[in-house]
PDB file of C-alpha atoms in Angstrom:
ATOM      1  CA  MET W  14     144.919  96.055 112.391  1.00  0.00           C
ATOM      2  CA  VAL W  15     142.208  95.148 109.904  1.00  0.00           C
ATOM      3  CA  GLU W  16     143.654  93.661 106.732  1.00  0.00           C
ATOM      4  CA  VAL W  17     142.627  93.440 103.087  1.00  0.00           C
ATOM      5  CA  GLY W  18     144.398  90.784 101.073  1.00  0.00           C
ATOM      6  CA  GLY W  19     146.848  90.191 103.912  1.00  0.00           C
ATOM      7  CA  TYR W  20     147.915  93.843 104.163  1.00  0.00           C
ATOM      8  CA  PRO W  21     146.661  96.460 106.661  1.00  0.00           C
ATOM      9  CA  ILE W  22     144.130  98.863 105.147  1.00  0.00           C
ATOM     10  CA  LEU W  23     146.593 101.641 106.009  1.00  0.00           C
ATOM     11  CA  TRP W  24     149.120 100.055 103.639  1.00  0.00           C
ATOM     12  CA  HIS W  25     146.590 100.164 100.782  1.00  0.00           C
ATOM     13  CA  ILE W  26     145.915 103.854 101.428  1.00  0.00           C
ATOM     14  CA  MET W  27     149.621 104.693 101.514  1.00  0.00           C
ATOM     15  CA  LYS W  28     150.163 102.770  98.274  1.00  0.00           C
ATOM     16  CA  ILE W  29     147.505 104.966  96.629  1.00  0.00           C
ATOM     17  CA  TYR W  30     149.375 108.117  97.654  1.00  0.00           C
ATOM     18  CA  ALA W  31     152.743 106.663  96.663  1.00  0.00           C
ATOM     19  CA  ALA W  32     151.381 105.924  93.191  1.00  0.00           C
ATOM     20  CA  PHE W  33     151.122 109.701  92.719  1.00  0.00           C
ATOM     21  CA  GLY W  34     154.622 110.383  94.048  1.00  0.00           C
ATOM     22  CA  HIS W  35     153.730 111.163  97.665  1.00  0.00           C
ATOM     23  CA  ASN W  36     156.026 109.138  99.926  1.00  0.00           C
ATOM     24  CA  ASP W  37     156.417 111.177 103.123  1.00  0.00           C
ATOM     25  CA  PHE W  38     153.796 110.089 105.651  1.00  0.00           C
ATOM     26  CA  SER W  39     152.932 111.325 109.131  1.00  0.00           C
ATOM     27  CA  LEU W  40     150.648 108.934 110.997  1.00  0.00           C
ATOM     28  CA  ALA W  41     148.586 110.344 113.865  1.00  0.00           C
ATOM     29  CA  LEU W  42     148.528 107.457 116.325  1.00  0.00           C
ATOM     30  CA  GLY W  43     146.087 106.855 119.139  1.00  0.00           C
ATOM     31  CA  TYR W  44     144.502 103.638 120.397  1.00  0.00           C
ATOM     32  CA  LYS W  45     146.879 100.690 119.888  1.00  0.00           C
ATOM     33  CA  GLY W  46     149.315 102.912 118.044  1.00  0.00           C
ATOM     34  CA  HIS W  47     152.095 100.550 119.116  1.00  0.00           C
ATOM     35  CA  LEU W  48     150.774  97.981 116.650  1.00  0.00           C
ATOM     36  CA  ILE W  49     151.248 100.419 113.778  1.00  0.00           C
ATOM     37  CA  LYS W  50     154.745 101.281 115.007  1.00  0.00           C
ATOM     38  CA  ASP W  51     155.573  97.595 115.227  1.00  0.00           C
ATOM     39  CA  TYR W  52     154.319  96.961 111.711  1.00  0.00           C
ATOM     40  CA  PHE W  53     156.517  99.626 110.123  1.00  0.00           C
ATOM     41  CA  MET W  54     159.535  98.936 112.337  1.00  0.00           C
ATOM     42  CA  ASN W  55     159.401  95.331 111.132  1.00  0.00           C
ATOM     43  CA  TYR W  56     158.078  96.052 107.641  1.00  0.00           C
ATOM     44  CA  HIS W  57     160.951  94.274 105.882  1.00  0.00           C
ATOM     45  CA  HIS W  58     160.566  91.218 108.092  1.00  0.00           C
ATOM     46  CA  TYR W  59     156.808  90.985 107.664  1.00  0.00           C
ATOM     47  CA  ASN W  60     156.997  91.334 103.882  1.00  0.00           C
ATOM     48  CA  SER W  61     160.065  89.254 103.116  1.00  0.00           C
ATOM     49  CA  ASN W  62     161.353  85.725 103.434  1.00  0.00           C
ATOM     50  CA  VAL W  63     163.526  85.424 106.540  1.00  0.00           C
ATOM     51  CA  SER W  64     166.261  82.860 107.300  1.00  0.00           C
ATOM     52  CA  ILE W  65     167.101  82.446 111.011  1.00  0.00           C
ATOM     53  CA  ASN W  66     169.930  80.424 112.526  1.00  0.00           C
ATOM     54  CA  LEU W  67     168.535  79.378 115.885  1.00  0.00           C
ATOM     55  CA  LYS W  68     172.021  78.548 117.255  1.00  0.00           C
ATOM     56  CA  THR W  69     173.632  81.916 116.559  1.00  0.00           C
ATOM     57  CA  GLY W  70     170.508  84.070 116.328  1.00  0.00           C
ATOM     58  CA  HIS W  71     171.724  85.356 112.979  1.00  0.00           C
ATOM     59  CA  MET W  72     168.888  86.483 110.724  1.00  0.00           C
ATOM     60  CA  GLN W  73     169.008  87.163 107.018  1.00  0.00           C
ATOM     61  CA  VAL W  74     166.189  88.978 105.253  1.00  0.00           C
ATOM     62  CA  GLN W  75     165.628  87.789 101.705  1.00  0.00           C
ATOM     63  CA  LYS W  76     164.070  89.720  98.843  1.00  0.00           C
ATOM     64  CA  GLY W  77     160.768  91.375  99.732  1.00  0.00           C
ATOM     65  CA  LEU W  78     158.839  94.639  99.547  1.00  0.00           C
ATOM     66  CA  ARG W  79     161.032  97.734  99.560  1.00  0.00           C
ATOM     67  CA  GLU W  80     158.969 100.902  99.717  1.00  0.00           C
ATOM     68  CA  ASP W  81     160.727 104.247  99.284  1.00  0.00           C
ATOM     69  CA  TRP W  82     158.716 105.861 102.079  1.00  0.00           C
ATOM     70  CA  ASN W  83     159.459 108.052 105.073  1.00  0.00           C
ATOM     71  CA  VAL W  84     156.985 107.136 107.813  1.00  0.00           C
ATOM     72  CA  HIS W  85     156.653 109.286 110.924  1.00  0.00           C
ATOM     73  CA  CYS W  86     154.661 107.552 113.658  1.00  0.00           C
ATOM     74  CA  VAL W  87     153.434 110.296 115.974  1.00  0.00           C
ATOM     75  CA  ASP W  88     151.647 109.645 119.257  1.00  0.00           C
ATOM     76  CA  THR W  89     148.773 112.142 119.364  1.00  0.00           C
ATOM     77  CA  GLY W  90     146.928 110.908 122.439  1.00  0.00           C
ATOM     78  CA  LEU W  91     144.412 108.241 123.291  1.00  0.00           C
ATOM     79  CA  HIS W  92     141.275 110.420 123.352  1.00  0.00           C
ATOM     80  CA  THR W  93     142.278 113.219 120.968  1.00  0.00           C
ATOM     81  CA  GLY W  94     139.760 114.260 118.306  1.00  0.00           C
ATOM     82  CA  THR W  95     140.553 114.153 114.597  1.00  0.00           C
ATOM     83  CA  GLY W  96     141.181 117.897 114.583  1.00  0.00           C
ATOM     84  CA  GLY W  97     143.443 117.717 117.606  1.00  0.00           C
ATOM     85  CA  ARG W  98     145.433 114.888 116.037  1.00  0.00           C
ATOM     86  CA  LEU W  99     145.887 116.908 112.876  1.00  0.00           C
ATOM     87  CA  LYS W 100     147.145 119.941 114.770  1.00  0.00           C
ATOM     88  CA  LYS W 101     149.621 117.790 116.709  1.00  0.00           C
ATOM     89  CA  LEU W 102     151.271 116.977 113.353  1.00  0.00           C
ATOM     90  CA  SER W 103     152.175 120.650 112.799  1.00  0.00           C
ATOM     91  CA  ALA W 104     155.891 120.031 113.370  1.00  0.00           C
ATOM     92  CA  TRP W 105     155.917 117.448 110.570  1.00  0.00           C
ATOM     93  CA  ILE W 106     153.721 119.494 108.219  1.00  0.00           C
ATOM     94  CA  LYS W 107     156.244 122.352 108.412  1.00  0.00           C
ATOM     95  CA  ASN W 108     153.934 125.114 107.211  1.00  0.00           C
ATOM     96  CA  LYS W 109     153.391 123.550 103.781  1.00  0.00           C
ATOM     97  CA  THR W 110     150.342 122.484 101.801  1.00  0.00           C
ATOM     98  CA  PHE W 111     149.612 118.893 102.744  1.00  0.00           C
ATOM     99  CA  MET W 112     147.249 116.052 101.932  1.00  0.00           C
ATOM    100  CA  MET W 113     145.229 114.214 104.572  1.00  0.00           C
ATOM    101  CA  THR W 114     142.945 111.231 104.730  1.00  0.00           C
ATOM    102  CA  TYR W 115     141.467 108.879 107.286  1.00  0.00           C
ATOM    103  CA  GLY W 116     142.675 105.320 107.698  1.00  0.00           C
ATOM    104  CA  ASP W 117     139.412 103.607 106.848  1.00  0.00           C
ATOM    105  CA  GLY W 118     138.632 104.051 103.165  1.00  0.00           C
ATOM    106  CA  VAL W 119     140.064 103.403  99.703  1.00  0.00           C
ATOM    107  CA  SER W 120     139.409 105.025  96.357  1.00  0.00           C
ATOM    108  CA  ASN W 121     140.755 105.427  92.839  1.00  0.00           C
ATOM    109  CA  VAL W 122     140.559 109.216  93.131  1.00  0.00           C
ATOM    110  CA  ASP W 123     143.149 110.970  90.957  1.00  0.00           C
ATOM    111  CA  LEU W 124     145.272 112.726  93.573  1.00  0.00           C
ATOM    112  CA  GLY W 125     147.109 114.688  90.884  1.00  0.00           C
ATOM    113  CA  LYS W 126     143.869 116.215  89.657  1.00  0.00           C
ATOM    114  CA  LEU W 127     142.738 116.766  93.245  1.00  0.00           C
ATOM    115  CA  LEU W 128     145.886 118.758  94.030  1.00  0.00           C
ATOM    116  CA  ALA W 129     145.633 120.769  90.802  1.00  0.00           C
ATOM    117  CA  PHE W 130     141.986 121.552  91.569  1.00  0.00           C
ATOM    118  CA  HIS W 131     142.927 122.733  95.060  1.00  0.00           C
ATOM    119  CA  ARG W 132     145.597 125.074  93.722  1.00  0.00           C
ATOM    120  CA  LYS W 133     143.189 126.498  91.176  1.00  0.00           C
ATOM    121  CA  GLN W 134     140.483 127.104  93.784  1.00  0.00           C
ATOM    122  CA  LYS W 135     142.905 128.859  96.156  1.00  0.00           C
ATOM    123  CA  LYS W 136     140.911 127.915  99.248  1.00  0.00           C
ATOM    124  CA  LEU W 137     142.235 126.718 102.590  1.00  0.00           C
ATOM    125  CA  VAL W 138     140.751 123.230 102.290  1.00  0.00           C
ATOM    126  CA  THR W 139     139.611 121.008  99.449  1.00  0.00           C
ATOM    127  CA  MET W 140     137.483 117.991 100.287  1.00  0.00           C
ATOM    128  CA  THR W 141     136.894 115.065  97.959  1.00  0.00           C
ATOM    129  CA  ALA W 142     133.146 114.564  97.585  1.00  0.00           C
ATOM    130  CA  VAL W 143     131.962 111.068  96.648  1.00  0.00           C
ATOM    131  CA  ARG W 144     128.743 109.217  96.037  1.00  0.00           C
ATOM    132  CA  PRO W 145     128.610 106.206  98.341  1.00  0.00           C
ATOM    133  CA  PRO W 146     127.552 102.895  96.826  1.00  0.00           C
ATOM    134  CA  ALA W 147     123.929 102.041  97.513  1.00  0.00           C
ATOM    135  CA  ARG W 148     123.664  99.371 100.174  1.00  0.00           C
ATOM    136  CA  PHE W 149     120.904  97.424  98.471  1.00  0.00           C
ATOM    137  CA  GLY W 150     120.008  96.563  94.903  1.00  0.00           C
ATOM    138  CA  GLY W 151     116.775  97.834  93.441  1.00  0.00           C
ATOM    139  CA  LEU W 152     113.668  96.391  91.847  1.00  0.00           C
ATOM    140  CA  THR W 153     111.841  97.427  88.700  1.00  0.00           C
ATOM    141  CA  PHE W 154     108.064  96.912  88.630  1.00  0.00           C
ATOM    142  CA  LYS W 155     105.348  96.664  86.034  1.00  0.00           C
ATOM    143  CA  GLY W 156     102.147  96.848  87.969  1.00  0.00           C
ATOM    144  CA  ASP W 157     102.485  94.322  90.763  1.00  0.00           C
ATOM    145  CA  LEU W 158     105.076  92.233  88.919  1.00  0.00           C
ATOM    146  CA  VAL W 159     108.837  92.448  89.365  1.00  0.00           C
ATOM    147  CA  THR W 160     110.392  92.816  85.916  1.00  0.00           C
ATOM    148  CA  SER W 161     114.078  93.169  86.786  1.00  0.00           C
ATOM    149  CA  PHE W 162     116.701  93.574  89.459  1.00  0.00           C
ATOM    150  CA  THR W 163     119.191  96.439  89.438  1.00  0.00           C
ATOM    151  CA  GLU W 164     122.709  96.256  90.784  1.00  0.00           C
ATOM    152  CA  LYS W 165     123.859  98.321  93.724  1.00  0.00           C
ATOM    153  CA  PRO W 166     124.759 101.554  91.917  1.00  0.00           C
ATOM    154  CA  GLN W 167     127.259 104.123  93.179  1.00  0.00           C
ATOM    155  CA  ILE W 168     124.556 106.746  93.450  1.00  0.00           C
ATOM    156  CA  GLY W 169     124.158 106.851  97.192  1.00  0.00           C
ATOM    157  CA  GLU W 170     121.958 109.523  98.639  1.00  0.00           C
ATOM    158  CA  GLY W 171     123.782 112.606  97.436  1.00  0.00           C
ATOM    159  CA  TRP W 172     127.390 113.607  97.977  1.00  0.00           C
ATOM    160  CA  ILE W 173     129.341 112.874 101.153  1.00  0.00           C
ATOM    161  CA  ASN W 174     132.800 113.561 102.550  1.00  0.00           C
ATOM    162  CA  GLY W 175     135.135 111.022 100.904  1.00  0.00           C
ATOM    163  CA  GLY W 176     138.002 111.738 103.278  1.00  0.00           C
ATOM    164  CA  PHE W 177     140.738 112.722 100.808  1.00  0.00           C
ATOM    165  CA  PHE W 178     141.741 116.325 101.566  1.00  0.00           C
ATOM    166  CA  VAL W 179     144.242 118.944 100.484  1.00  0.00           C
ATOM    167  CA  ILE W 180     144.848 121.442 103.270  1.00  0.00           C
ATOM    168  CA  GLU W 181     146.729 124.694 103.727  1.00  0.00           C
ATOM    169  CA  PRO W 182     148.535 125.004 107.088  1.00  0.00           C
ATOM    170  CA  LYS W 183     146.527 128.129 107.950  1.00  0.00           C
ATOM    171  CA  ALA W 184     143.451 125.876 108.255  1.00  0.00           C
ATOM    172  CA  LEU W 185     144.955 124.409 111.428  1.00  0.00           C
ATOM    173  CA  ASP W 186     144.169 127.739 113.130  1.00  0.00           C
ATOM    174  CA  TYR W 187     140.502 126.709 112.982  1.00  0.00           C
ATOM    175  CA  ILE W 188     141.198 123.875 115.438  1.00  0.00           C
ATOM    176  CA  ASP W 189     140.880 125.190 118.988  1.00  0.00           C
ATOM    177  CA  SER W 190     141.386 122.128 121.198  1.00  0.00           C
ATOM    178  CA  ASP W 191     142.683 118.576 121.324  1.00  0.00           C
ATOM    179  CA  GLU W 192     139.139 117.248 121.634  1.00  0.00           C
ATOM    180  CA  MET W 193     137.837 119.017 118.530  1.00  0.00           C
ATOM    181  CA  MET W 194     136.682 116.913 115.575  1.00  0.00           C
ATOM    182  CA  PHE W 195     137.920 118.278 112.258  1.00  0.00           C
ATOM    183  CA  GLU W 196     134.648 117.301 110.537  1.00  0.00           C
ATOM    184  CA  GLN W 197     132.576 119.474 112.838  1.00  0.00           C
ATOM    185  CA  LYS W 198     133.302 123.077 113.838  1.00  0.00           C
ATOM    186  CA  PRO W 199     136.497 123.572 111.779  1.00  0.00           C
ATOM    187  CA  LEU W 200     134.966 122.403 108.483  1.00  0.00           C
ATOM    188  CA  GLU W 201     131.654 124.093 109.260  1.00  0.00           C
ATOM    189  CA  ARG W 202     133.425 127.393 109.879  1.00  0.00           C
ATOM    190  CA  LEU W 203     135.595 127.000 106.773  1.00  0.00           C
ATOM    191  CA  ALA W 204     132.465 126.357 104.700  1.00  0.00           C
ATOM    192  CA  LYS W 205     130.701 129.377 106.189  1.00  0.00           C
ATOM    193  CA  GLU W 206     133.670 131.588 105.327  1.00  0.00           C
ATOM    194  CA  GLY W 207     133.882 130.271 101.759  1.00  0.00           C
ATOM    195  CA  GLN W 208     137.180 128.480 102.360  1.00  0.00           C
ATOM    196  CA  LEU W 209     136.080 124.884 101.696  1.00  0.00           C
ATOM    197  CA  SER W 210     135.944 123.630  98.110  1.00  0.00           C
ATOM    198  CA  ALA W 211     134.690 120.258  96.859  1.00  0.00           C
ATOM    199  CA  PHE W 212     136.417 118.045  94.325  1.00  0.00           C
ATOM    200  CA  ARG W 213     133.742 115.722  92.946  1.00  0.00           C
ATOM    201  CA  HIS W 214     134.922 112.156  92.407  1.00  0.00           C
ATOM    202  CA  GLU W 215     132.550 109.975  90.390  1.00  0.00           C
ATOM    203  CA  GLY W 216     134.709 106.852  90.516  1.00  0.00           C
ATOM    204  CA  PHE W 217     135.260 104.104  93.053  1.00  0.00           C
ATOM    205  CA  TRP W 218     135.158 104.814  96.778  1.00  0.00           C
ATOM    206  CA  GLN W 219     134.543 102.439  99.640  1.00  0.00           C
ATOM    207  CA  CYS W 220     134.776 102.926 103.383  1.00  0.00           C
ATOM    208  CA  MET W 221     135.624 100.111 105.767  1.00  0.00           C
ATOM    209  CA  ASP W 222     133.361 100.719 108.737  1.00  0.00           C
ATOM    210  CA  THR W 223     131.761  97.303 109.153  1.00  0.00           C
ATOM    211  CA  VAL W 224     132.550  93.608 108.829  1.00  0.00           C
ATOM    212  CA  ARG W 225     130.472  93.668 105.655  1.00  0.00           C
ATOM    213  CA  ASP W 226     132.779  96.331 104.206  1.00  0.00           C
ATOM    214  CA  VAL W 227     135.865  94.283 105.082  1.00  0.00           C
ATOM    215  CA  ARG W 228     134.417  91.216 103.376  1.00  0.00           C
ATOM    216  CA  LEU W 229     133.535  93.226 100.282  1.00  0.00           C
ATOM    217  CA  LEU W 230     137.023  94.703  99.911  1.00  0.00           C
ATOM    218  CA  ASN W 231     138.668  91.327 100.456  1.00  0.00           C
ATOM    219  CA  LYS W 232     136.387  89.766  97.864  1.00  0.00           C
ATOM    220  CA  LEU W 233     137.327  92.444  95.329  1.00  0.00           C
ATOM    221  CA  TRP W 234     141.033  92.063  96.090  1.00  0.00           C
ATOM    222  CA  GLU W 235     141.029  88.278  95.912  1.00  0.00           C
ATOM    223  CA  GLY W 236     139.037  88.359  92.683  1.00  0.00           C
ATOM    224  CA  GLY W 237     141.572  90.659  91.018  1.00  0.00           C
ATOM    225  CA  ASN W 238     138.956  93.377  90.747  1.00  0.00           C
ATOM    226  CA  SER W 239     140.167  96.048  93.171  1.00  0.00           C
ATOM    227  CA  PRO W 240     139.630  99.477  91.541  1.00  0.00           C
ATOM    228  CA  TRP W 241     141.736 101.264  94.173  1.00  0.00           C
ATOM    229  CA  LYS W 242     144.841  99.228  93.200  1.00  0.00           C
ATOM    230  CA  ILE W 243     146.320 101.891  90.945  1.00  0.00           C
ATOM    231  CA  TRP W 244     149.962 100.997  91.651  1.00  0.00           C
TER     232      TRP W 244
END
């Protein structure tokens, strides 16, 4: 698992949700899902000091992280699409409004406001829309001379799917097969039927799709300037 500051990116995402009082998690596992199971099965050991008597095999776990979370690790298939994985969590969703995100991005989005917005809109799905940070800085010219450099602003090229959703269980009916990607036909159909609302988030958002992204997030974390650390 890719780590930021010594913790899996999934841990950071779950900490964001827990900061808003959400502590029941269902993880849709696929490729190398056993590594995620192993991490949470041994969470206390990995995040605590451990004393081991090699003669007796006795192990004592010292003080460490103690998260008040329920974590359901659900095998949803090796080649299942994002929509299919979501539908396979139906038994854990239990016909209730739920929140969903991918395991590859962090943000300081206010999940309380997101949920309130969703309830006010009364649509089947609310998507968090974000402006991705520009990849390159800019230049300011005066004639043929460069007069200044601009930082990489969070303006992006318009709004994109930020991956933090609130979903009504009825939306799962829009997923027809295990192979279906949630971002394609289901969301397209929901949008066409006027059942997809957008919560605009102007604050921090960063995906973790490349090595460059991993280095950036680690640099922010190590420098004590990690905007997504709201806990």
